[in-house]
Amino acid sequence: MGEKQLSKLKHGINGMPYLELRHPSGAQLDIYLHGAHAVAWRNAEGRSLLFLSQKSFFEPDRPIRGGIPIVFPQFGDGPLPKHGFARVQTWTLLGADLSDKGSAEAVFELKDNTETIKLWPHKFRLELVFRLVAEKLEILFSVQNTGQTDFEFKNGLHTYFSSADITKTSVSGLAGNDYIDFLGGKTAGRETREKIRFDRETDRVYPSAPQMVVLEDGGNRQKMIVEKGGMNDIVLWNPWIEKSRRMEDFGDDEYKNMVCVETGNLRQPIRLAAGEKHLSETCLDACSSIRER
Ligand code: BG6
């Protein structure tokens, strides 16, 4: 990884450092050290693929609202801060460069430190590799237990995709899959819809979901293929009207232009023995327009 690229860290909102990862095709990914959080992804044509709230905080102790928040070691509520601490920790950029295969790559690391040990008494090393080409973004997520005892964790990518119009947006690939609905008392059910549309608050986990789902942004006539490996579950989330109003860092109408399709080990924790490493990945492929089918 080239030193040249490391010196390309820029100061973003509130002076917080971020990397502009550029691919020769013109595709670009902006990643903050705060949370190793990708906040903007533009494809080779300059189309913006991630949602970022105009009201997001950009502050050291608060997560960024939008982009790709990193979930670790907890998902949702629990003894730790919601969705864990990785999204509010400052990560280290290990390197960024063009790879031999022609992708632009950036590698970030987070290790246990005094703050994380206070919250979660385990030694670990996380590595995230972002691989960018013209129309695709691959994110490799490695979790290593660097301590002497086993631990359990959940991990994931809480990706906020942009949508031209949520009422024309759908997710397919989950029909026949069981789900647990976090709304209304965690009811379980089986998905029957080939195309899941959004017309109300949605907050569901699909455990053991298929490897691939397709997000269609009908308003833009574009689709995004979301593929995962080493990650069991998918969560679909849209806060809709009332919850949007309750969220301090989210505009009242912004629910119309986003949907989260989250990939990860979000339901059952993964047990990792001392010295072991767990690898997972998500590949986002923005290559196809709906009219090409
Ligand atoms: C989703 C959860 O993954 O994240 C929702 O299922 C939650 O219940 C949402 O509201 C956003 O969480 P946060 O902590 O970023 O506001």
mmCIF file with all atom_site columns, C-alpha atoms in Angstrom, residues 15-196:
data_model
loop_
_atom_site.group_PDB
_atom_site.id
_atom_site.type_symbol
_atom_site.label_atom_id
_atom_site.label_alt_id
_atom_site.label_comp_id
_atom_site.label_asym_id
_atom_site.label_entity_id
_atom_site.label_seq_id
_atom_site.pdbx_PDB_ins_code
_atom_site.Cartn_x
_atom_site.Cartn_y
_atom_site.Cartn_z
_atom_site.occupancy
_atom_site.B_iso_or_equiv
_atom_site.pdbx_formal_charge
_atom_site.auth_seq_id
_atom_site.auth_comp_id
_atom_site.auth_asym_id
_atom_site.auth_atom_id
_atom_site.pdbx_PDB_model_num
ATOM 1   C CA . GLY A 1 15  ? -12.637 18.587  10.356  1.00 0.00 ? 15  GLY A CA 1
ATOM 2   C CA . MET A 1 16  ? -12.971 14.817  10.718  1.00 0.00 ? 16  MET A CA 1
ATOM 3   C CA . PRO A 1 17  ? -10.444 12.913  8.580   1.00 0.00 ? 17  PRO A CA 1
ATOM 4   C CA . TYR A 1 18  ? -11.587 10.791  5.678   1.00 0.00 ? 18  TYR A CA 1
ATOM 5   C CA . LEU A 1 19  ? -10.156 8.952   2.719   1.00 0.00 ? 19  LEU A CA 1
ATOM 6   C CA . GLU A 1 20  ? -11.272 9.571   -0.821  1.00 0.00 ? 20  GLU A CA 1
ATOM 7   C CA . LEU A 1 21  ? -10.756 6.206   -2.454  1.00 0.00 ? 21  LEU A CA 1
ATOM 8   C CA . ARG A 1 22  ? -10.750 6.691   -6.196  1.00 0.00 ? 22  ARG A CA 1
ATOM 9   C CA . HIS A 1 23  ? -10.914 4.133   -8.974  1.00 0.00 ? 23  HIS A CA 1
ATOM 10  C CA . PRO A 1 24  ? -9.595  5.040   -12.452 1.00 0.00 ? 24  PRO A CA 1
ATOM 11  C CA . SER A 1 25  ? -13.119 4.577   -13.869 1.00 0.00 ? 25  SER A CA 1
ATOM 12  C CA . GLY A 1 26  ? -14.215 7.629   -11.882 1.00 0.00 ? 26  GLY A CA 1
ATOM 13  C CA . ALA A 1 27  ? -15.933 5.625   -9.117  1.00 0.00 ? 27  ALA A CA 1
ATOM 14  C CA . GLN A 1 28  ? -15.259 7.034   -5.663  1.00 0.00 ? 28  GLN A CA 1
ATOM 15  C CA . LEU A 1 29  ? -15.804 6.019   -2.055  1.00 0.00 ? 29  LEU A CA 1
ATOM 16  C CA . ASP A 1 30  ? -15.411 8.431   0.867   1.00 0.00 ? 30  ASP A CA 1
ATOM 17  C CA . ILE A 1 31  ? -14.557 6.685   4.126   1.00 0.00 ? 31  ILE A CA 1
ATOM 18  C CA . TYR A 1 32  ? -14.231 8.426   7.496   1.00 0.00 ? 32  TYR A CA 1
ATOM 19  C CA . LEU A 1 33  ? -11.757 7.093   10.044  1.00 0.00 ? 33  LEU A CA 1
ATOM 20  C CA . HIS A 1 34  ? -14.595 7.588   12.538  1.00 0.00 ? 34  HIS A CA 1
ATOM 21  C CA . GLY A 1 35  ? -16.218 4.162   12.381  1.00 0.00 ? 35  GLY A CA 1
ATOM 22  C CA . ALA A 1 36  ? -14.380 3.250   9.129   1.00 0.00 ? 36  ALA A CA 1
ATOM 23  C CA . HIS A 1 37  ? -17.629 4.629   7.876   1.00 0.00 ? 37  HIS A CA 1
ATOM 24  C CA . ALA A 1 38  ? -18.208 4.915   4.120   1.00 0.00 ? 38  ALA A CA 1
ATOM 25  C CA . VAL A 1 39  ? -20.479 7.927   3.730   1.00 0.00 ? 39  VAL A CA 1
ATOM 26  C CA . ALA A 1 40  ? -20.581 8.319   -0.050  1.00 0.00 ? 40  ALA A CA 1
ATOM 27  C CA . TRP A 1 41  ? -20.182 5.959   -2.974  1.00 0.00 ? 41  TRP A CA 1
ATOM 28  C CA . ARG A 1 42  ? -20.425 7.188   -6.522  1.00 0.00 ? 42  ARG A CA 1
ATOM 29  C CA . ASN A 1 43  ? -20.196 4.841   -9.472  1.00 0.00 ? 43  ASN A CA 1
ATOM 30  C CA . ALA A 1 44  ? -18.239 5.532   -12.646 1.00 0.00 ? 44  ALA A CA 1
ATOM 31  C CA . GLU A 1 45  ? -21.126 7.647   -14.008 1.00 0.00 ? 45  GLU A CA 1
ATOM 32  C CA . GLY A 1 46  ? -21.167 9.728   -10.848 1.00 0.00 ? 46  GLY A CA 1
ATOM 33  C CA . ARG A 1 47  ? -24.457 8.279   -9.570  1.00 0.00 ? 47  ARG A CA 1
ATOM 34  C CA . SER A 1 48  ? -24.722 8.457   -5.801  1.00 0.00 ? 48  SER A CA 1
ATOM 35  C CA . LEU A 1 49  ? -25.578 5.035   -4.380  1.00 0.00 ? 49  LEU A CA 1
ATOM 36  C CA . LEU A 1 50  ? -25.676 5.552   -0.633  1.00 0.00 ? 50  LEU A CA 1
ATOM 37  C CA . PHE A 1 51  ? -28.020 7.651   1.449   1.00 0.00 ? 51  PHE A CA 1
ATOM 38  C CA . LEU A 1 52  ? -26.549 10.083  3.974   1.00 0.00 ? 52  LEU A CA 1
ATOM 39  C CA . SER A 1 53  ? -28.824 12.106  6.204   1.00 0.00 ? 53  SER A CA 1
ATOM 40  C CA . GLN A 1 54  ? -28.517 15.860  5.950   1.00 0.00 ? 54  GLN A CA 1
ATOM 41  C CA . LYS A 1 55  ? -28.999 15.898  9.711   1.00 0.00 ? 55  LYS A CA 1
ATOM 42  C CA . SER A 1 56  ? -26.337 13.337  10.529  1.00 0.00 ? 56  SER A CA 1
ATOM 43  C CA . PHE A 1 57  ? -24.005 14.057  13.393  1.00 0.00 ? 57  PHE A CA 1
ATOM 44  C CA . PHE A 1 58  ? -20.329 14.143  12.561  1.00 0.00 ? 58  PHE A CA 1
ATOM 45  C CA . GLU A 1 59  ? -19.082 13.984  16.133  1.00 0.00 ? 59  GLU A CA 1
ATOM 46  C CA . PRO A 1 60  ? -16.588 11.699  17.843  1.00 0.00 ? 60  PRO A CA 1
ATOM 47  C CA . ASP A 1 61  ? -19.028 9.887   20.129  1.00 0.00 ? 61  ASP A CA 1
ATOM 48  C CA . ARG A 1 62  ? -22.014 9.633   17.819  1.00 0.00 ? 62  ARG A CA 1
ATOM 49  C CA . PRO A 1 63  ? -22.607 7.375   14.855  1.00 0.00 ? 63  PRO A CA 1
ATOM 50  C CA . ILE A 1 64  ? -23.032 8.802   11.374  1.00 0.00 ? 64  ILE A CA 1
ATOM 51  C CA . ARG A 1 65  ? -26.584 8.457   10.045  1.00 0.00 ? 65  ARG A CA 1
ATOM 52  C CA . GLY A 1 66  ? -26.363 6.926   6.584   1.00 0.00 ? 66  GLY A CA 1
ATOM 53  C CA . GLY A 1 67  ? -23.656 5.363   4.448   1.00 0.00 ? 67  GLY A CA 1
ATOM 54  C CA . ILE A 1 68  ? -22.306 2.080   5.782   1.00 0.00 ? 68  ILE A CA 1
ATOM 55  C CA . PRO A 1 69  ? -22.194 1.898   9.586   1.00 0.00 ? 69  PRO A CA 1
ATOM 56  C CA . ILE A 1 70  ? -20.165 -1.004  10.941  1.00 0.00 ? 70  ILE A CA 1
ATOM 57  C CA . VAL A 1 71  ? -21.932 -3.205  13.476  1.00 0.00 ? 71  VAL A CA 1
ATOM 58  C CA . PHE A 1 72  ? -19.712 -4.929  16.078  1.00 0.00 ? 72  PHE A CA 1
ATOM 59  C CA . PRO A 1 73  ? -19.799 -6.697  18.541  1.00 0.00 ? 73  PRO A CA 1
ATOM 60  C CA . GLN A 1 74  ? -23.509 -6.193  19.312  1.00 0.00 ? 74  GLN A CA 1
ATOM 61  C CA . PHE A 1 75  ? -26.473 -5.719  17.004  1.00 0.00 ? 75  PHE A CA 1
ATOM 62  C CA . GLY A 1 76  ? -29.365 -3.552  18.198  1.00 0.00 ? 76  GLY A CA 1
ATOM 63  C CA . ASP A 1 77  ? -29.933 -2.890  21.892  1.00 0.00 ? 77  ASP A CA 1
ATOM 64  C CA . GLY A 1 78  ? -28.076 -4.680  24.656  1.00 0.00 ? 78  GLY A CA 1
ATOM 65  C CA . PRO A 1 79  ? -25.482 -4.051  27.327  1.00 0.00 ? 79  PRO A CA 1
ATOM 66  C CA . LEU A 1 80  ? -23.217 -2.149  24.921  1.00 0.00 ? 80  LEU A CA 1
ATOM 67  C CA . PRO A 1 81  ? -24.017 1.015   22.992  1.00 0.00 ? 81  PRO A CA 1
ATOM 68  C CA . LYS A 1 82  ? -26.587 0.237   20.282  1.00 0.00 ? 82  LYS A CA 1
ATOM 69  C CA . HIS A 1 83  ? -25.081 -1.734  17.380  1.00 0.00 ? 83  HIS A CA 1
ATOM 70  C CA . GLY A 1 84  ? -21.812 -1.930  19.326  1.00 0.00 ? 84  GLY A CA 1
ATOM 71  C CA . PHE A 1 85  ? -18.870 0.419   19.531  1.00 0.00 ? 85  PHE A CA 1
ATOM 72  C CA . ALA A 1 86  ? -17.078 -0.095  16.204  1.00 0.00 ? 86  ALA A CA 1
ATOM 73  C CA . ARG A 1 87  ? -19.108 2.616   14.500  1.00 0.00 ? 87  ARG A CA 1
ATOM 74  C CA . VAL A 1 88  ? -17.924 5.270   16.984  1.00 0.00 ? 88  VAL A CA 1
ATOM 75  C CA . GLN A 1 89  ? -14.307 4.217   17.328  1.00 0.00 ? 89  GLN A CA 1
ATOM 76  C CA . THR A 1 90  ? -11.496 5.841   15.359  1.00 0.00 ? 90  THR A CA 1
ATOM 77  C CA . TRP A 1 91  ? -10.060 3.246   13.009  1.00 0.00 ? 91  TRP A CA 1
ATOM 78  C CA . THR A 1 92  ? -6.550  3.200   11.567  1.00 0.00 ? 92  THR A CA 1
ATOM 79  C CA . LEU A 1 93  ? -6.046  3.375   7.836   1.00 0.00 ? 93  LEU A CA 1
ATOM 80  C CA . LEU A 1 94  ? -3.393  0.764   7.042   1.00 0.00 ? 94  LEU A CA 1
ATOM 81  C CA . GLY A 1 95  ? -3.175  1.529   3.368   1.00 0.00 ? 95  GLY A CA 1
ATOM 82  C CA . ALA A 1 96  ? -4.946  2.516   0.192   1.00 0.00 ? 96  ALA A CA 1
ATOM 83  C CA . ASP A 1 97  ? -3.849  1.848   -3.337  1.00 0.00 ? 97  ASP A CA 1
ATOM 84  C CA . LEU A 1 98  ? -4.671  0.257   -6.658  1.00 0.00 ? 98  LEU A CA 1
ATOM 85  C CA . SER A 1 99  ? -4.426  -3.517  -6.418  1.00 0.00 ? 99  SER A CA 1
ATOM 86  C CA . ASP A 1 100 ? -2.858  -5.819  -9.006  1.00 0.00 ? 100 ASP A CA 1
ATOM 87  C CA . LYS A 1 101 ? -6.381  -6.778  -10.044 1.00 0.00 ? 101 LYS A CA 1
ATOM 88  C CA . GLY A 1 102 ? -7.234  -3.195  -10.871 1.00 0.00 ? 102 GLY A CA 1
ATOM 89  C CA . SER A 1 103 ? -9.487  -2.374  -7.922  1.00 0.00 ? 103 SER A CA 1
ATOM 90  C CA . ALA A 1 104 ? -8.920  0.575   -5.632  1.00 0.00 ? 104 ALA A CA 1
ATOM 91  C CA . GLU A 1 105 ? -8.461  -0.842  -2.155  1.00 0.00 ? 105 GLU A CA 1
ATOM 92  C CA . ALA A 1 106 ? -8.372  0.581   1.336   1.00 0.00 ? 106 ALA A CA 1
ATOM 93  C CA . VAL A 1 107 ? -7.650  -1.362  4.505   1.00 0.00 ? 107 VAL A CA 1
ATOM 94  C CA . PHE A 1 108 ? -8.766  -0.213  7.954   1.00 0.00 ? 108 PHE A CA 1
ATOM 95  C CA . GLU A 1 109 ? -8.007  -1.707  11.339  1.00 0.00 ? 109 GLU A CA 1
ATOM 96  C CA . LEU A 1 110 ? -9.506  -1.506  14.799  1.00 0.00 ? 110 LEU A CA 1
ATOM 97  C CA . LYS A 1 111 ? -7.967  -3.162  17.845  1.00 0.00 ? 111 LYS A CA 1
ATOM 98  C CA . ASP A 1 112 ? -9.131  -3.370  21.434  1.00 0.00 ? 112 ASP A CA 1
ATOM 99  C CA . ASN A 1 113 ? -8.110  -0.330  23.435  1.00 0.00 ? 113 ASN A CA 1
ATOM 100 C CA . THR A 1 114 ? -8.809  1.122   26.885  1.00 0.00 ? 114 THR A CA 1
ATOM 101 C CA . GLU A 1 115 ? -12.263 2.347   25.814  1.00 0.00 ? 115 GLU A CA 1
ATOM 102 C CA . THR A 1 116 ? -13.378 -0.925  24.227  1.00 0.00 ? 116 THR A CA 1
ATOM 103 C CA . ILE A 1 117 ? -11.978 -3.034  27.084  1.00 0.00 ? 117 ILE A CA 1
ATOM 104 C CA . LYS A 1 118 ? -14.062 -1.019  29.553  1.00 0.00 ? 118 LYS A CA 1
ATOM 105 C CA . LEU A 1 119 ? -17.179 -1.839  27.561  1.00 0.00 ? 119 LEU A CA 1
ATOM 106 C CA . TRP A 1 120 ? -16.302 -5.329  26.386  1.00 0.00 ? 120 TRP A CA 1
ATOM 107 C CA . PRO A 1 121 ? -13.418 -7.153  28.092  1.00 0.00 ? 121 PRO A CA 1
ATOM 108 C CA . HIS A 1 122 ? -11.954 -8.913  25.065  1.00 0.00 ? 122 HIS A CA 1
ATOM 109 C CA . LYS A 1 123 ? -8.894  -8.554  22.912  1.00 0.00 ? 123 LYS A CA 1
ATOM 110 C CA . PHE A 1 124 ? -9.640  -8.390  19.203  1.00 0.00 ? 124 PHE A CA 1
ATOM 111 C CA . ARG A 1 125 ? -8.515  -7.096  15.864  1.00 0.00 ? 125 ARG A CA 1
ATOM 112 C CA . LEU A 1 126 ? -10.967 -6.071  13.144  1.00 0.00 ? 126 LEU A CA 1
ATOM 113 C CA . GLU A 1 127 ? -9.934  -5.495  9.577   1.00 0.00 ? 127 GLU A CA 1
ATOM 114 C CA . LEU A 1 128 ? -12.099 -4.034  6.863   1.00 0.00 ? 128 LEU A CA 1
ATOM 115 C CA . VAL A 1 129 ? -11.033 -4.080  3.244   1.00 0.00 ? 129 VAL A CA 1
ATOM 116 C CA . PHE A 1 130 ? -12.965 -1.879  0.820   1.00 0.00 ? 130 PHE A CA 1
ATOM 117 C CA . ARG A 1 131 ? -12.500 -2.903  -2.822  1.00 0.00 ? 131 ARG A CA 1
ATOM 118 C CA . LEU A 1 132 ? -13.870 -0.540  -5.407  1.00 0.00 ? 132 LEU A CA 1
ATOM 119 C CA . VAL A 1 133 ? -14.245 -0.963  -9.154  1.00 0.00 ? 133 VAL A CA 1
ATOM 120 C CA . ALA A 1 134 ? -16.407 0.949   -11.641 1.00 0.00 ? 134 ALA A CA 1
ATOM 121 C CA . GLU A 1 135 ? -19.785 -0.411  -10.514 1.00 0.00 ? 135 GLU A CA 1
ATOM 122 C CA . LYS A 1 136 ? -19.001 -2.666  -7.564  1.00 0.00 ? 136 LYS A CA 1
ATOM 123 C CA . LEU A 1 137 ? -17.988 -2.344  -3.970  1.00 0.00 ? 137 LEU A CA 1
ATOM 124 C CA . GLU A 1 138 ? -16.742 -5.327  -2.029  1.00 0.00 ? 138 GLU A CA 1
ATOM 125 C CA . ILE A 1 139 ? -16.233 -5.143  1.716   1.00 0.00 ? 139 ILE A CA 1
ATOM 126 C CA . LEU A 1 140 ? -14.280 -7.844  3.524   1.00 0.00 ? 140 LEU A CA 1
ATOM 127 C CA . PHE A 1 141 ? -14.795 -7.989  7.270   1.00 0.00 ? 141 PHE A CA 1
ATOM 128 C CA . SER A 1 142 ? -12.376 -9.950  9.415   1.00 0.00 ? 142 SER A CA 1
ATOM 129 C CA . VAL A 1 143 ? -12.715 -10.444 13.158  1.00 0.00 ? 143 VAL A CA 1
ATOM 130 C CA . GLN A 1 144 ? -9.780  -11.907 15.037  1.00 0.00 ? 144 GLN A CA 1
ATOM 131 C CA . ASN A 1 145 ? -9.725  -13.015 18.639  1.00 0.00 ? 145 ASN A CA 1
ATOM 132 C CA . THR A 1 146 ? -6.291  -11.891 19.832  1.00 0.00 ? 146 THR A CA 1
ATOM 133 C CA . GLY A 1 147 ? -6.956  -12.817 23.467  1.00 0.00 ? 147 GLY A CA 1
ATOM 134 C CA . GLN A 1 148 ? -6.626  -15.981 25.528  1.00 0.00 ? 148 GLN A CA 1
ATOM 135 C CA . THR A 1 149 ? -10.337 -16.781 25.929  1.00 0.00 ? 149 THR A CA 1
ATOM 136 C CA . ASP A 1 150 ? -13.280 -17.341 23.581  1.00 0.00 ? 150 ASP A CA 1
ATOM 137 C CA . PHE A 1 151 ? -15.745 -14.557 22.861  1.00 0.00 ? 151 PHE A CA 1
ATOM 138 C CA . GLU A 1 152 ? -19.068 -14.133 21.084  1.00 0.00 ? 152 GLU A CA 1
ATOM 139 C CA . PHE A 1 153 ? -19.866 -11.327 18.698  1.00 0.00 ? 153 PHE A CA 1
ATOM 140 C CA . LYS A 1 154 ? -22.312 -10.131 16.093  1.00 0.00 ? 154 LYS A CA 1
ATOM 141 C CA . ASN A 1 155 ? -21.123 -8.154  13.105  1.00 0.00 ? 155 ASN A CA 1
ATOM 142 C CA . GLY A 1 156 ? -22.544 -6.526  10.037  1.00 0.00 ? 156 GLY A CA 1
ATOM 143 C CA . LEU A 1 157 ? -22.851 -3.701  7.568   1.00 0.00 ? 157 LEU A CA 1
ATOM 144 C CA . HIS A 1 158 ? -25.865 -1.485  8.208   1.00 0.00 ? 158 HIS A CA 1
ATOM 145 C CA . THR A 1 159 ? -25.924 -0.155  4.650   1.00 0.00 ? 159 THR A CA 1
ATOM 146 C CA . TYR A 1 160 ? -28.211 2.774   3.792   1.00 0.00 ? 160 TYR A CA 1
ATOM 147 C CA . PHE A 1 161 ? -28.989 2.695   0.074   1.00 0.00 ? 161 PHE A CA 1
ATOM 148 C CA . SER A 1 162 ? -30.356 5.752   -1.628  1.00 0.00 ? 162 SER A CA 1
ATOM 149 C CA . SER A 1 163 ? -33.748 5.508   -3.268  1.00 0.00 ? 163 SER A CA 1
ATOM 150 C CA . ALA A 1 164 ? -35.334 7.983   -5.661  1.00 0.00 ? 164 ALA A CA 1
ATOM 151 C CA . ASP A 1 165 ? -38.768 7.074   -4.251  1.00 0.00 ? 165 ASP A CA 1
ATOM 152 C CA . ILE A 1 166 ? -39.314 4.536   -1.468  1.00 0.00 ? 166 ILE A CA 1
ATOM 153 C CA . THR A 1 167 ? -42.801 3.690   -2.788  1.00 0.00 ? 167 THR A CA 1
ATOM 154 C CA . LYS A 1 168 ? -41.173 2.458   -6.011  1.00 0.00 ? 168 LYS A CA 1
ATOM 155 C CA . THR A 1 169 ? -38.438 0.540   -4.222  1.00 0.00 ? 169 THR A CA 1
ATOM 156 C CA . SER A 1 170 ? -38.455 -3.194  -3.578  1.00 0.00 ? 170 SER A CA 1
ATOM 157 C CA . VAL A 1 171 ? -36.281 -6.029  -2.368  1.00 0.00 ? 171 VAL A CA 1
ATOM 158 C CA . SER A 1 172 ? -36.572 -9.491  -3.880  1.00 0.00 ? 172 SER A CA 1
ATOM 159 C CA . GLY A 1 173 ? -34.986 -12.820 -3.034  1.00 0.00 ? 173 GLY A CA 1
ATOM 160 C CA . LEU A 1 174 ? -36.464 -13.358 0.414   1.00 0.00 ? 174 LEU A CA 1
ATOM 161 C CA . ALA A 1 175 ? -39.738 -15.142 -0.431  1.00 0.00 ? 175 ALA A CA 1
ATOM 162 C CA . GLY A 1 176 ? -40.058 -18.382 1.540   1.00 0.00 ? 176 GLY A CA 1
ATOM 163 C CA . ASN A 1 177 ? -37.587 -17.172 4.164   1.00 0.00 ? 177 ASN A CA 1
ATOM 164 C CA . ASP A 1 178 ? -38.540 -16.927 7.829   1.00 0.00 ? 178 ASP A CA 1
ATOM 165 C CA . TYR A 1 179 ? -38.350 -13.544 9.488   1.00 0.00 ? 179 TYR A CA 1
ATOM 166 C CA . ILE A 1 180 ? -38.674 -11.955 12.890  1.00 0.00 ? 180 ILE A CA 1
ATOM 167 C CA . ASP A 1 181 ? -40.419 -8.628  12.930  1.00 0.00 ? 181 ASP A CA 1
ATOM 168 C CA . PHE A 1 182 ? -38.893 -6.261  15.485  1.00 0.00 ? 182 PHE A CA 1
ATOM 169 C CA . LEU A 1 183 ? -42.071 -4.200  15.426  1.00 0.00 ? 183 LEU A CA 1
ATOM 170 C CA . GLY A 1 184 ? -45.081 -5.297  17.435  1.00 0.00 ? 184 GLY A CA 1
ATOM 171 C CA . GLY A 1 185 ? -43.373 -7.686  19.844  1.00 0.00 ? 185 GLY A CA 1
ATOM 172 C CA . LYS A 1 186 ? -40.930 -9.674  17.716  1.00 0.00 ? 186 LYS A CA 1
ATOM 173 C CA . THR A 1 187 ? -43.451 -11.785 15.857  1.00 0.00 ? 187 THR A CA 1
ATOM 174 C CA . ALA A 1 188 ? -42.130 -14.521 13.641  1.00 0.00 ? 188 ALA A CA 1
ATOM 175 C CA . GLY A 1 189 ? -43.443 -15.323 10.191  1.00 0.00 ? 189 GLY A CA 1
ATOM 176 C CA . ARG A 1 190 ? -42.557 -16.504 6.723   1.00 0.00 ? 190 ARG A CA 1
ATOM 177 C CA . GLU A 1 191 ? -42.074 -14.068 3.877   1.00 0.00 ? 191 GLU A CA 1
ATOM 178 C CA . THR A 1 192 ? -44.527 -14.637 1.027   1.00 0.00 ? 192 THR A CA 1
ATOM 179 C CA . ARG A 1 193 ? -43.784 -11.629 -1.159  1.00 0.00 ? 193 ARG A CA 1
ATOM 180 C CA . GLU A 1 194 ? -41.548 -12.057 -4.186  1.00 0.00 ? 194 GLU A CA 1
ATOM 181 C CA . LYS A 1 195 ? -40.998 -8.320  -4.115  1.00 0.00 ? 195 LYS A CA 1
ATOM 182 C CA . ILE A 1 196 ? -41.032 -6.670  -0.732  1.00 0.00 ? 196 ILE A CA 1
#
